[in-house]
XYZ file of N, CA and C in Angstrom:
345
model
N 85.125 123.927 96.169
C 85.852 124.883 94.766
C 85.220 124.159 93.872
N 85.314 125.567 92.484
C 84.405 124.633 91.719
C 85.808 125.307 90.604
N 85.680 124.491 89.299
C 87.096 124.895 88.500
C 86.648 125.359 87.187
N 86.969 126.797 86.395
C 86.480 127.114 85.673
C 86.844 126.458 84.228
N 86.824 126.507 83.336
C 87.412 125.780 82.427
C 89.122 126.767 81.553
N 89.835 126.646 81.420
C 90.427 127.675 80.733
C 90.631 127.832 79.452
N 90.246 128.955 78.442
C 89.623 128.692 77.028
C 90.464 128.070 76.166
N 90.442 127.710 75.440
C 91.679 126.886 74.030
C 91.955 127.477 73.887
N 93.515 127.243 73.497
C 94.838 128.480 72.779
C 94.485 128.377 71.755
N 93.692 126.780 70.860
C 93.168 126.792 69.311
C 92.135 127.785 69.364
N 91.186 128.247 70.318
C 89.494 129.043 70.253
C 90.246 130.389 69.802
N 91.176 130.653 70.863
C 91.834 132.320 70.592
C 93.151 132.883 69.559
N 93.254 131.727 68.481
C 94.174 131.843 67.943
C 93.268 132.638 66.455
N 94.804 133.410 66.254
C 94.135 134.355 65.585
C 94.351 134.051 63.505
N 94.426 132.643 63.664
C 93.601 132.070 62.389
C 92.618 131.803 62.107
N 91.954 131.913 63.423
C 90.520 131.190 63.268
C 89.764 130.173 63.533
N 91.029 129.497 64.208
C 90.750 128.174 64.974
C 89.233 128.386 65.092
N 88.301 127.186 65.332
C 87.029 126.473 65.580
C 87.195 125.350 66.190
N 85.877 124.780 67.008
C 86.293 123.479 67.186
C 86.215 123.066 66.455
N 86.670 120.880 66.362
C 87.171 120.721 65.710
C 87.711 120.703 64.616
N 88.534 121.972 64.307
C 88.382 121.992 63.207
C 89.738 123.255 62.457
N 90.419 123.798 61.689
C 90.306 125.188 61.352
C 89.794 124.886 60.615
N 89.813 127.205 60.264
C 89.376 127.676 59.631
C 90.710 128.314 59.090
N 90.952 128.849 57.337
C 91.642 129.570 57.312
C 92.436 129.962 55.670
N 92.574 131.665 55.179
C 91.920 132.628 54.646
C 93.268 131.919 53.866
N 93.046 131.900 52.077
C 93.909 131.469 51.659
C 94.249 132.736 50.851
N 94.857 133.326 49.938
C 95.829 134.322 49.985
C 96.277 134.120 48.151
N 95.482 134.620 47.228
C 96.832 133.715 45.927
C 97.055 135.012 45.623
N 98.611 134.744 45.463
C 99.467 135.213 44.891
C 99.794 136.239 43.498
N 100.435 137.288 43.349
C 99.389 137.738 42.370
C 101.496 137.372 41.193
N 100.665 136.862 40.316
C 102.526 136.554 40.260
C 102.517 137.164 39.017
N 103.731 138.003 38.196
C 104.019 138.935 37.214
C 104.287 138.048 36.146
N 103.075 138.148 34.630
C 102.660 137.394 33.211
C 104.233 137.198 32.607
N 104.569 135.663 32.624
C 105.609 135.946 32.003
C 105.748 135.668 30.735
N 107.302 136.779 30.978
C 107.920 137.015 29.702
C 108.140 136.617 28.867
N 107.834 136.460 27.313
C 107.601 136.206 25.668
C 109.847 135.268 25.737
N 108.947 134.357 25.227
C 110.685 133.708 24.612
C 110.892 133.745 23.879
N 112.911 135.036 23.656
C 113.438 135.201 22.811
C 113.609 134.351 21.181
N 112.995 135.162 19.739
C 113.124 134.382 18.828
C 114.499 133.566 18.777
N 113.816 132.361 18.159
C 115.332 131.385 17.329
C 116.542 132.283 17.187
N 117.339 133.215 15.892
C 117.026 133.827 15.434
C 117.832 135.008 16.444
N 117.378 135.372 17.505
C 117.935 136.478 18.015
C 118.546 135.646 19.122
N 118.842 134.146 19.410
C 119.707 133.833 20.572
C 121.342 133.504 20.165
N 122.652 133.836 20.910
C 123.832 132.788 20.002
C 123.452 131.968 20.208
N 124.520 131.706 20.568
C 125.490 129.872 20.612
C 126.490 129.660 21.265
N 126.839 128.888 22.625
C 128.276 129.271 22.645
C 128.476 128.185 21.860
N 130.370 128.370 21.491
C 130.829 127.674 20.512
C 131.308 126.130 20.876
N 131.428 125.918 20.031
C 131.884 123.858 20.232
C 132.994 123.952 19.588
N 133.674 123.231 19.077
C 135.021 122.802 18.872
C 135.463 123.636 19.056
N 135.874 123.369 17.349
C 137.312 124.440 17.361
C 136.852 125.900 17.304
N 136.019 126.620 17.553
C 135.015 127.523 17.677
C 135.721 127.794 19.726
N 135.233 126.582 20.399
C 135.845 126.691 21.614
C 137.096 127.178 22.188
N 137.455 125.642 21.386
C 139.085 126.053 21.416
C 139.774 127.726 21.835
N 139.302 128.497 20.084
C 139.840 129.751 20.139
C 139.316 130.654 21.231
N 138.137 130.270 21.188
C 137.338 131.604 22.609
C 138.738 131.115 24.363
N 138.173 129.810 24.320
C 138.931 129.373 25.142
C 140.964 130.228 25.971
N 141.786 129.475 24.438
C 143.043 130.722 23.798
C 142.403 132.419 23.499
N 141.838 132.402 24.118
C 141.132 134.438 24.563
C 141.192 134.499 25.018
N 140.335 133.582 25.560
C 140.049 134.460 26.807
C 141.224 133.713 28.055
N 142.159 132.672 27.774
C 143.142 132.479 28.889
C 144.027 133.845 28.349
N 144.586 134.306 27.529
C 145.364 135.286 26.596
C 144.667 136.587 27.701
N 143.683 136.946 27.469
C 142.636 138.280 28.680
C 143.435 137.823 30.223
N 142.986 136.217 30.513
C 142.986 136.835 32.593
C 144.521 136.986 32.400
N 145.567 135.865 31.613
C 147.001 135.696 31.916
C 147.608 137.422 32.274
N 147.368 137.938 30.514
C 148.080 139.547 30.721
C 146.626 140.665 32.131
N 145.894 140.233 32.152
C 145.340 140.887 33.301
C 144.982 141.912 32.638
N 143.815 141.934 31.372
C 143.973 143.234 30.198
C 141.882 143.273 30.871
N 141.885 144.454 30.648
C 140.049 144.467 30.371
C 139.776 144.831 29.122
N 138.987 144.164 28.999
C 138.272 144.401 27.576
C 137.218 145.153 27.483
N 136.087 145.401 27.359
C 134.885 146.376 27.382
C 134.162 144.869 26.780
N 133.910 143.976 26.716
C 133.654 142.188 25.995
C 133.037 142.119 27.691
N 134.316 141.670 28.311
C 133.849 141.454 29.678
C 132.784 142.596 30.776
N 133.382 143.572 30.903
C 132.975 145.093 31.786
C 131.438 145.029 31.273
N 131.070 144.839 29.740
C 129.380 145.379 29.462
C 128.943 144.032 29.683
N 129.322 143.180 29.817
C 129.715 142.165 30.233
C 127.097 141.570 29.005
N 129.145 141.609 27.512
C 128.261 142.107 26.052
C 127.571 139.782 26.534
N 126.141 139.821 25.245
C 126.033 138.384 25.188
C 126.274 137.685 24.237
N 127.470 138.842 23.371
C 128.395 137.822 22.471
C 129.658 137.997 22.206
N 130.278 137.465 23.554
C 131.715 137.833 23.489
C 131.723 136.663 23.343
N 131.025 135.585 23.237
C 131.575 133.892 23.008
C 131.637 133.974 20.989
N 130.780 134.603 20.691
C 130.754 134.926 18.963
C 132.735 135.832 18.210
N 132.659 136.574 19.005
C 133.460 137.613 19.079
C 134.922 136.970 19.610
N 135.115 136.190 20.804
C 136.862 135.984 21.299
C 136.361 134.286 20.147
N 135.512 134.092 19.411
C 135.827 132.224 18.694
C 136.384 132.961 17.617
N 136.107 134.550 17.296
C 137.116 134.750 16.568
C 138.156 135.290 16.384
N 139.001 135.289 17.456
C 139.793 135.941 17.721
C 139.424 138.141 18.051
N 138.368 138.046 18.443
C 138.321 139.735 18.370
C 138.045 140.289 19.754
N 139.018 141.403 20.255
C 137.972 141.541 21.615
C 138.557 142.961 21.760
N 137.786 143.091 22.137
C 137.336 145.536 22.358
C 138.407 145.983 23.880
N 139.518 146.324 23.857
C 140.044 146.067 25.360
C 139.922 147.194 25.539
N 140.045 147.723 26.588
C 140.127 149.148 27.400
C 141.091 149.944 28.392
N 141.693 150.727 26.976
C 143.162 150.442 27.793
C 143.544 151.811 29.422
N 142.521 152.741 29.151
C 142.374 153.064 29.830
C 142.130 152.039 32.187
N 142.182 151.077 31.910
C 141.915 150.460 32.984
C 139.852 149.599 32.790
N 139.723 149.610 33.937
C 138.238 148.989 33.717
C 137.389 150.086 33.965
N 137.808 151.037 34.047
C 136.026 152.613 34.147
C 136.393 153.061 33.080
N 135.348 153.276 32.811
C 135.147 154.350 31.578
C 134.837 155.575 31.763
N 135.141 156.841 30.519
C 134.582 158.045 31.373
C 133.285 158.744 30.933
N 132.430 157.786 30.002
C 131.451 157.758 28.897
C 130.197 157.456 29.475
N 129.915 156.776 30.429
C 128.592 156.375 30.862
C 127.409 156.134 30.537
N 127.146 155.085 29.126
C 126.388 154.773 29.113
C 125.611 154.324 29.571
N 124.190 154.359 28.917
C 123.444 154.234 30.271
C 122.961 152.163 30.459
N 122.859 152.431 28.999
C 123.001 150.854 27.899
C 124.266 150.017 29.055
N 124.728 150.788 28.881
C 126.891 149.643 29.064
C 125.999 149.002 30.576
N 127.502 148.752 31.263
C 127.212 148.126 32.176
C 128.676 148.057 32.669
N 128.937 148.696 32.221
C 130.930 148.941 32.474
C 130.949 150.466 34.035
N 131.483 150.314 34.565
C 131.537 151.711 36.095
C 131.929 152.326 35.097
N 131.665 153.635 35.717
C 132.403 154.954 34.829
C 132.443 156.090 35.865
N 133.146 156.882 35.519
C 134.112 157.698 36.147
C 134.112 159.118 35.304
N 134.417 159.760 36.989
C 134.230 161.051 35.559
C 136.001 161.482 35.898
N 136.607 161.417 36.905
C 137.978 162.320 36.351
C 138.749 160.609 36.513
N 138.726 160.050 35.564
C 139.771 159.019 35.574
C 141.395 159.099 36.158
N 142.724 158.638 36.954
C 143.464 159.387 36.733
C 144.546 158.992 35.518
N 145.603 160.203 35.694
C 146.489 160.014 34.197
C 147.045 159.125 34.149
N 146.962 158.820 32.639
C 147.817 157.372 32.390
C 149.443 157.559 32.421
């Protein structure tokens, strides 16, 4: 009785395994170019000290009264600056706006319910 040698599992592997070692093609990933950083004058700073206290006070008032502000709905990057000065823009008709500006993150509704 003659036994034939079975082909090695490694020899038939799709990654190109060869006797005594393995060969594999490594594909380099194309990375998107890194975005340039914003200039220092363009960045806003988080409020500290007295400004932080005023910001937190304004935020607490808005949250307690369940008010909708353009600042929050539009995800405004300057919210800290305005709220630290105790300024806020309220949406009297709720969370949706009827304008639908392309640059804004506020939800849009074509026909709002009556006030």
